[in-house]
mmCIF file of C-alpha atoms (C1' of nucleotides) in Angstrom:
data_model
loop_
_atom_site.group_PDB
_atom_site.id
_atom_site.type_symbol
_atom_site.label_atom_id
_atom_site.label_comp_id
_atom_site.label_asym_id
_atom_site.label_seq_id
_atom_site.Cartn_x
_atom_site.Cartn_y
_atom_site.Cartn_z
ATOM 1 C CA MET A 550 -48.847 249.186 -31.914
ATOM 2 C CA ASN A 551 -45.209 248.243 -32.010
ATOM 3 C CA THR A 552 -42.508 250.593 -33.283
ATOM 4 C CA ASN A 553 -42.091 248.771 -36.591
ATOM 5 C CA SER A 554 -45.658 248.933 -37.633
ATOM 6 C CA THR A 555 -45.830 252.586 -36.609
ATOM 7 C CA ALA A 556 -42.847 253.294 -38.859
ATOM 8 C CA ARG A 557 -44.483 251.425 -41.705
ATOM 9 C CA HIS A 558 -47.730 253.297 -41.255
ATOM 10 C CA LYS A 559 -45.897 256.600 -41.169
ATOM 11 C CA ALA A 560 -44.105 255.737 -44.388
ATOM 12 C CA HIS A 561 -47.352 254.757 -46.066
ATOM 13 C CA ALA A 562 -49.061 257.886 -44.819
ATOM 14 C CA ALA A 563 -46.254 260.032 -46.224
ATOM 15 C CA VAL A 564 -46.795 258.661 -49.733
ATOM 16 C CA LEU A 565 -50.561 259.133 -49.512
ATOM 17 C CA LYS A 566 -50.099 262.633 -48.153
ATOM 18 C CA ALA A 567 -47.843 263.510 -51.050
ATOM 19 C CA MET A 568 -50.652 262.546 -53.420
ATOM 20 C CA ALA A 569 -53.381 264.234 -51.414
ATOM 21 C CA HIS A 570 -53.585 267.564 -53.196
ATOM 22 C CA ALA A 571 -55.620 268.534 -56.245
ATOM 23 C CA SER A 572 -52.678 270.141 -58.054
ATOM 24 C CA ARG A 573 -50.450 267.163 -57.388
ATOM 25 C CA LEU A 574 -53.110 264.811 -58.740
ATOM 26 C CA VAL A 575 -53.291 266.918 -61.887
ATOM 27 C CA ILE A 576 -49.525 266.536 -62.191
ATOM 28 C CA ILE A 577 -49.650 262.780 -61.588
ATOM 29 C CA GLU A 578 -52.363 262.269 -64.186
ATOM 30 C CA ALA A 579 -50.508 264.379 -66.723
ATOM 31 C CA LEU A 580 -47.321 262.401 -66.148
ATOM 32 C CA ALA A 581 -49.241 259.141 -66.506
ATOM 33 C CA THR A 582 -49.649 259.992 -70.205
ATOM 34 C CA LYS A 583 -46.156 261.299 -70.828
ATOM 35 C CA ASP A 584 -43.198 263.068 -69.284
ATOM 36 C CA HIS A 585 -43.450 266.829 -68.949
ATOM 37 C CA CYS A 586 -41.149 269.681 -68.051
ATOM 38 C CA VAL A 587 -41.902 271.897 -65.047
ATOM 39 C CA CYS A 588 -43.192 274.813 -67.088
ATOM 40 C CA GLU A 589 -45.664 272.604 -68.944
ATOM 41 C CA LEU A 590 -46.940 271.303 -65.622
ATOM 42 C CA ALA A 591 -47.176 274.829 -64.242
ATOM 43 C CA ALA A 592 -49.333 275.827 -67.221
ATOM 44 C CA LEU A 593 -51.521 272.762 -66.730
ATOM 45 C CA VAL A 594 -52.005 273.344 -63.032
ATOM 46 C CA GLY A 595 -52.421 277.059 -63.502
ATOM 47 C CA ALA A 596 -50.317 278.144 -60.541
ATOM 48 C CA ASP A 597 -47.123 280.059 -59.953
ATOM 49 C CA MET A 598 -44.084 278.123 -61.108
ATOM 50 C CA SER A 599 -42.517 278.380 -57.657
ATOM 51 C CA THR A 600 -45.612 276.756 -56.223
ATOM 52 C CA VAL A 601 -45.553 273.943 -58.773
ATOM 53 C CA SER A 602 -41.851 273.443 -58.183
ATOM 54 C CA LYS A 603 -42.615 272.836 -54.518
ATOM 55 C CA HIS A 604 -45.377 270.393 -55.358
ATOM 56 C CA LEU A 605 -42.902 268.542 -57.538
ATOM 57 C CA SER A 606 -40.352 268.352 -54.770
ATOM 58 C CA THR A 607 -43.049 266.929 -52.508
ATOM 59 C CA LEU A 608 -43.746 264.198 -55.086
ATOM 60 C CA ARG A 609 -40.018 263.650 -55.601
ATOM 61 C CA ASN A 610 -39.349 263.281 -51.881
ATOM 62 C CA ALA A 611 -42.133 260.720 -51.652
ATOM 63 C CA GLY A 612 -40.519 258.760 -54.475
ATOM 64 C CA ILE A 613 -43.503 259.149 -56.775
ATOM 65 C CA ILE A 614 -41.696 261.018 -59.546
ATOM 66 C CA SER A 615 -38.135 261.348 -60.795
ATOM 67 C CA ASP A 616 -36.598 263.888 -63.120
ATOM 68 C CA THR A 617 -33.755 264.478 -65.506
ATOM 69 C CA LYS A 618 -32.310 267.749 -66.626
ATOM 70 C CA ARG A 619 -32.291 268.486 -70.342
ATOM 71 C CA GLY A 620 -30.779 271.834 -71.165
ATOM 72 C CA THR A 621 -32.411 274.396 -68.928
ATOM 73 C CA SER A 622 -35.506 272.233 -68.543
ATOM 74 C CA VAL A 623 -36.307 269.610 -65.942
ATOM 75 C CA ILE A 624 -38.249 266.677 -67.346
ATOM 76 C CA CYS A 625 -40.513 264.954 -64.819
ATOM 77 C CA HIS A 626 -41.392 261.295 -64.963
ATOM 78 C CA LEU A 627 -43.949 259.214 -63.068
ATOM 79 C CA LYS A 628 -42.022 256.424 -61.372
ATOM 80 C CA CYS A 629 -44.962 254.366 -60.129
ATOM 81 C CA PRO A 630 -47.873 254.348 -62.574
ATOM 82 C CA CYS A 631 -49.600 251.964 -60.176
ATOM 83 C CA VAL A 632 -50.589 255.023 -58.145
ATOM 84 C CA LEU A 633 -53.268 255.516 -60.773
ATOM 85 C CA SER A 634 -54.957 252.358 -59.546
ATOM 86 C CA PHE A 635 -55.531 254.296 -56.302
ATOM 87 C CA LEU A 636 -57.716 256.696 -58.127
ATOM 88 C CA ALA A 637 -60.016 254.000 -59.472
ATOM 89 C CA CYS A 638 -60.806 252.977 -55.924
ATOM 90 C CA VAL A 639 -61.114 256.572 -54.786
ATOM 91 C CA THR A 640 -63.649 257.046 -57.529
ATOM 92 C CA ASP A 641 -65.600 254.103 -56.098
ATOM 93 C CA VAL A 642 -65.580 255.766 -52.689
ATOM 94 C CA LEU A 643 -66.860 258.974 -54.226
ATOM 95 C CA LYS A 644 -69.564 257.176 -56.188
ATOM 96 C CA THR A 645 -70.789 255.457 -53.053
ATOM 97 C CA ASN A 646 -70.839 258.797 -51.260
ATOM 98 C CA ALA A 647 -72.798 260.388 -54.091
ATOM 99 C CA ARG A 648 -75.300 257.525 -54.145
ATOM 100 C CA GLU A 649 -75.887 257.949 -50.424
ATOM 101 C CA GLN A 650 -76.435 261.664 -50.897
ATOM 102 C CA MET A 651 -79.026 260.856 -53.557
ATOM 103 C CA ASP A 652 -80.786 258.441 -51.230
ATOM 104 C CA LEU A 653 -81.048 261.152 -48.596
ATOM 105 C CA VAL A 654 -82.819 263.449 -51.017
ATOM 106 C CA ALA A 655 -85.021 260.793 -52.665
ATOM 107 C CA MET B 265 -57.759 272.951 -66.030
ATOM 108 C CA ASN B 266 -61.487 273.342 -66.329
ATOM 109 C CA THR B 267 -63.732 273.679 -63.306
ATOM 110 C CA ASN B 268 -65.050 270.101 -63.528
ATOM 111 C CA SER B 269 -61.707 268.439 -63.462
ATOM 112 C CA THR B 270 -60.597 270.678 -60.614
ATOM 113 C CA ALA B 271 -63.643 269.599 -58.635
ATOM 114 C CA ARG B 272 -62.903 265.958 -59.390
ATOM 115 C CA HIS B 273 -59.292 266.339 -58.344
ATOM 116 C CA LYS B 274 -60.307 268.077 -55.141
ATOM 117 C CA ALA B 275 -62.709 265.260 -54.326
ATOM 118 C CA HIS B 276 -60.048 262.654 -54.982
ATOM 119 C CA ALA B 277 -57.516 264.572 -52.926
ATOM 120 C CA ALA B 278 -59.943 264.756 -50.016
ATOM 121 C CA VAL B 279 -60.247 260.965 -49.861
ATOM 122 C CA LEU B 280 -56.490 260.486 -50.089
ATOM 123 C CA LYS B 281 -55.944 263.138 -47.431
ATOM 124 C CA ALA B 282 -58.355 261.355 -45.114
ATOM 125 C CA MET B 283 -56.208 258.236 -45.424
ATOM 126 C CA ALA B 284 -52.900 260.062 -45.135
ATOM 127 C CA HIS B 285 -52.213 259.671 -41.425
ATOM 128 C CA ALA B 286 -50.467 256.843 -39.610
ATOM 129 C CA SER B 287 -53.204 256.484 -36.986
ATOM 130 C CA ARG B 288 -55.925 256.460 -39.604
ATOM 131 C CA LEU B 289 -54.091 253.768 -41.557
ATOM 132 C CA VAL B 290 -53.897 251.683 -38.398
ATOM 133 C CA ILE B 291 -57.650 252.108 -38.049
ATOM 134 C CA ILE B 292 -58.289 251.217 -41.703
ATOM 135 C CA GLU B 293 -56.163 248.082 -41.491
ATOM 136 C CA ALA B 294 -57.844 247.003 -38.279
ATOM 137 C CA LEU B 295 -61.278 247.481 -39.818
ATOM 138 C CA ALA B 296 -60.215 245.512 -42.891
ATOM 139 C CA THR B 297 -60.153 242.422 -40.680
ATOM 140 C CA LYS B 298 -63.311 243.115 -38.744
ATOM 141 C CA ASP B 299 -65.559 245.821 -37.342
ATOM 142 C CA HIS B 300 -64.416 247.488 -34.125
ATOM 143 C CA CYS B 301 -65.859 249.846 -31.584
ATOM 144 C CA VAL B 302 -64.207 253.221 -30.928
ATOM 145 C CA CYS B 303 -62.597 252.195 -27.657
ATOM 146 C CA GLU B 304 -60.973 249.150 -29.254
ATOM 147 C CA LEU B 305 -59.566 251.365 -31.988
ATOM 148 C CA ALA B 306 -58.339 253.875 -29.408
ATOM 149 C CA ALA B 307 -56.465 251.083 -27.608
ATOM 150 C CA LEU B 308 -54.983 249.891 -30.897
ATOM 151 C CA VAL B 309 -53.846 253.338 -31.964
ATOM 152 C CA GLY B 310 -52.676 254.201 -28.476
ATOM 153 C CA ALA B 311 -54.054 257.720 -28.405
ATOM 154 C CA ASP B 312 -56.609 259.664 -26.440
ATOM 155 C CA MET B 313 -60.152 258.627 -27.279
ATOM 156 C CA SER B 314 -61.066 262.187 -28.222
ATOM 157 C CA THR B 315 -58.240 262.163 -30.740
ATOM 158 C CA VAL B 316 -59.323 258.823 -32.212
ATOM 159 C CA SER B 317 -62.909 260.004 -32.336
ATOM 160 C CA LYS B 318 -61.772 262.908 -34.461
ATOM 161 C CA HIS B 319 -59.787 260.636 -36.772
ATOM 162 C CA LEU B 320 -62.907 258.525 -37.171
ATOM 163 C CA SER B 321 -65.005 261.511 -38.105
ATOM 164 C CA THR B 322 -62.387 262.407 -40.729
ATOM 165 C CA LEU B 323 -62.730 258.907 -42.219
ATOM 166 C CA ARG B 324 -66.512 259.076 -41.936
ATOM 167 C CA ASN B 325 -66.694 262.436 -43.705
ATOM 168 C CA ALA B 326 -64.577 261.058 -46.525
ATOM 169 C CA GLY B 327 -66.972 258.138 -46.878
ATOM 170 C CA ILE B 328 -64.343 255.561 -46.018
ATOM 171 C CA ILE B 329 -66.070 254.179 -42.934
ATOM 172 C CA SER B 330 -69.596 253.967 -41.584
ATOM 173 C CA ASP B 331 -70.836 253.167 -38.110
ATOM 174 C CA THR B 332 -73.790 251.871 -36.168
ATOM 175 C CA LYS B 333 -74.605 252.393 -32.537
ATOM 176 C CA ARG B 334 -74.996 249.327 -30.359
ATOM 177 C CA GLY B 335 -75.829 250.140 -26.789
ATOM 178 C CA THR B 336 -73.307 252.698 -25.623
ATOM 179 C CA SER B 337 -70.784 251.567 -28.225
ATOM 180 C CA VAL B 338 -70.247 252.790 -31.755
ATOM 181 C CA ILE B 339 -69.218 250.016 -34.134
ATOM 182 C CA CYS B 340 -67.075 251.163 -37.057
ATOM 183 C CA HIS B 341 -67.077 249.455 -40.421
ATOM 184 C CA LEU B 342 -64.803 249.826 -43.448
ATOM 185 C CA LYS B 343 -67.036 250.724 -46.373
ATOM 186 C CA CYS B 344 -64.479 250.395 -49.154
ATOM 187 C CA PRO B 345 -62.036 247.546 -48.599
ATOM 188 C CA CYS B 346 -60.566 248.419 -51.973
ATOM 189 C CA VAL B 347 -58.632 251.157 -50.225
ATOM 190 C CA LEU B 348 -56.325 248.386 -49.089
ATOM 191 C CA SER B 349 -55.220 247.936 -52.687
ATOM 192 C CA PHE B 350 -53.724 251.410 -52.331
ATOM 193 C CA LEU B 351 -51.364 250.170 -49.755
ATOM 194 C CA ALA B 352 -49.960 247.439 -51.972
ATOM 195 C CA CYS B 353 -48.905 250.058 -54.471
ATOM 196 C CA VAL B 354 -47.630 252.379 -51.753
ATOM 197 C CA THR B 355 -45.486 249.514 -50.576
ATOM 198 C CA ASP B 356 -44.055 249.269 -54.106
ATOM 199 C CA VAL B 357 -43.203 252.953 -54.009
ATOM 200 C CA LEU B 358 -41.484 252.504 -50.674
ATOM 201 C CA LYS B 359 -39.550 249.461 -51.869
ATOM 202 C CA THR B 360 -38.302 251.351 -54.885
ATOM 203 C CA ASN B 361 -37.249 254.212 -52.643
ATOM 204 C CA ALA B 362 -35.413 251.858 -50.315
ATOM 205 C CA ARG B 363 -33.643 250.157 -53.217
ATOM 206 C CA GLU B 364 -32.429 253.515 -54.468
ATOM 207 C CA GLN B 365 -31.151 254.398 -51.031
ATOM 208 C CA MET B 366 -29.208 251.128 -51.021
ATOM 209 C CA ASP B 367 -27.726 251.919 -54.415
ATOM 210 C CA LEU B 368 -26.476 255.236 -53.103
ATOM 211 C CA VAL B 369 -24.620 253.548 -50.290
ATOM 212 C CA ALA B 370 -23.319 250.574 -52.299
ATOM 213 C "C1'" DT C 10 -83.023 259.186 -10.166
ATOM 214 C "C1'" DG C 11 -77.996 258.816 -9.853
ATOM 215 C "C1'" DG C 12 -73.937 256.677 -11.488
ATOM 216 C "C1'" DT C 13 -71.173 254.590 -15.006
ATOM 217 C "C1'" DT C 14 -69.344 253.664 -19.524
ATOM 218 C "C1'" DA C 15 -68.660 255.115 -24.361
ATOM 219 C "C1'" DG C 16 -68.284 258.690 -27.424
ATOM 220 C "C1'" DT C 17 -68.337 263.455 -29.232
ATOM 221 C "C1'" DT C 18 -67.486 268.334 -29.177
ATOM 222 C "C1'" DT C 19 -65.137 272.486 -27.733
ATOM 223 C "C1'" DC C 20 -61.054 275.006 -26.454
ATOM 224 C "C1'" DC C 21 -56.506 275.897 -27.180
ATOM 225 C "C1'" DA C 22 -51.475 275.579 -28.287
ATOM 226 C "C1'" DA C 23 -48.119 273.561 -31.413
ATOM 227 C "C1'" DT C 24 -46.946 272.383 -35.853
ATOM 228 C "C1'" DA C 25 -47.399 271.804 -40.838
ATOM 229 C "C1'" DT C 26 -48.982 273.262 -45.421
ATOM 230 C "C1'" DA C 27 -49.905 276.315 -49.346
ATOM 231 C "C1'" DG C 28 -49.070 280.102 -52.128
ATOM 232 C "C1'" DC C 29 -47.038 284.196 -54.042
ATOM 233 C "C1'" DA C 30 -43.134 287.356 -54.627
ATOM 234 C "C1'" DA C 31 -38.496 288.096 -54.838
ATOM 235 C "C1'" DA C 32 -33.832 286.491 -54.760
ATOM 236 C "C1'" DA C 33 -30.679 282.894 -56.098
ATOM 237 C "C1'" DT C 34 -29.016 279.022 -59.470
ATOM 238 C "C1'" DA C 35 -28.111 276.831 -63.687
ATOM 239 C "C1'" DA C 36 -27.655 276.004 -68.449
ATOM 240 C "C1'" DC C 37 -27.749 277.918 -72.605
ATOM 241 C "C1'" DC C 38 -26.834 281.392 -76.427
ATOM 242 C "C1'" DA C 39 -24.946 285.658 -78.720
ATOM 243 C "C1'" DT D 1236 -18.882 287.990 -70.666
ATOM 244 C "C1'" DG D 1237 -23.720 289.366 -70.450
ATOM 245 C "C1'" DG D 1238 -28.370 288.193 -71.149
ATOM 246 C "C1'" DT D 1239 -32.162 284.997 -71.278
ATOM 247 C "C1'" DT D 1240 -34.960 281.080 -70.015
ATOM 248 C "C1'" DA D 1241 -36.109 277.486 -66.696
ATOM 249 C "C1'" DT D 1242 -36.158 276.193 -62.166
ATOM 250 C "C1'" DT D 1243 -35.337 276.243 -57.156
ATOM 251 C "C1'" DT D 1244 -34.961 278.409 -52.730
ATOM 252 C "C1'" DT D 1245 -36.111 281.796 -49.287
ATOM 253 C "C1'" DG D 1246 -39.168 284.887 -46.808
ATOM 254 C "C1'" DC D 1247 -43.442 285.637 -45.326
ATOM 255 C "C1'" DT D 1248 -48.463 285.290 -44.375
ATOM 256 C "C1'" DA D 1249 -52.696 282.788 -44.206
ATOM 257 C "C1'" DT D 1250 -54.800 278.698 -43.245
ATOM 258 C "C1'" DA D 1251 -55.311 273.819 -41.825
ATOM 259 C "C1'" DT D 1252 -54.179 269.871 -38.969
ATOM 260 C "C1'" DT D 1253 -53.057 267.541 -34.802
ATOM 261 C "C1'" DG D 1254 -53.755 266.257 -30.121
ATOM 262 C "C1'" DG D 1255 -54.767 266.400 -25.237
ATOM 263 C "C1'" DA D 1256 -57.848 268.219 -21.584
ATOM 264 C "C1'" DA D 1257 -62.207 269.301 -20.135
ATOM 265 C "C1'" DA D 1258 -67.039 269.772 -20.829
ATOM 266 C "C1'" DC D 1259 -70.993 267.680 -22.763
ATOM 267 C "C1'" DT D 1260 -74.211 263.892 -24.553
ATOM 268 C "C1'" DA D 1261 -76.206 259.357 -24.840
ATOM 269 C "C1'" DA D 1262 -77.407 254.781 -23.425
ATOM 270 C "C1'" DC D 1263 -77.454 251.716 -20.009
ATOM 271 C "C1'" DC D 1264 -77.935 249.741 -15.186
ATOM 272 C "C1'" DA D 1265 -78.874 249.527 -10.082
#
DNA sequence: TGGTTAGTTTCCAATATAGCAAAATAACCA
DNA sequence: TGGTTATTTTGCTATATTGGAAACTAACCA
């Protein structure tokens, strides 16, 4: 484990960690379709706006989303739609897990 | 936000969360090449074996790795090599971030 | 059986995260 | 200017995560 690879792994982990929350995944999926303002996302997630605002700043700090101000609203935009490809694989993991659970019962 | 999609998002988040740690990424990358026993992984990560053992159980619970016992050793195996495709995209995110940092300075 | 190696679990302290409420900003409109 | 809407920040509490040390378990060997 040299210092460089540790730094790289930490950076990678930070991006994954930013995605690793149900509400933030809801936000990411919503933004995959189209840009949304914070209050729309708050309604979608169903949480306090202050909470959603913090989730958004987590995603922003990780470089996953960007935003522009329009009037009093902040419009959020998914910078890296490739993150959705993660979810396809995650779904595979979950399917495998489910299949194994089935096998245990059967 | 209906209950089903919340459950799905929670399940997805759990898998991402299991990956979201520098040491666990080191483990995942090592296992992508070949199976390893716990003590080899502990040496690679450079942490206490009890700590690595706990990281492994996190990955195991998420369904990312499996293991078989051989003598006194436990051999770990990466169940879903597709998780590596995550990292390619994460690298894109990081590159974009770095480029923006450059732009700020330039 | 007793010792050794490999791994896991438990205990505990330090740190990080999540969420709401309330206060603070910011841009707009009358 | 004063009020309103949208958003962020701060304060605080509850909860989760991390990691080493020590105790415990399991498989092997002499």
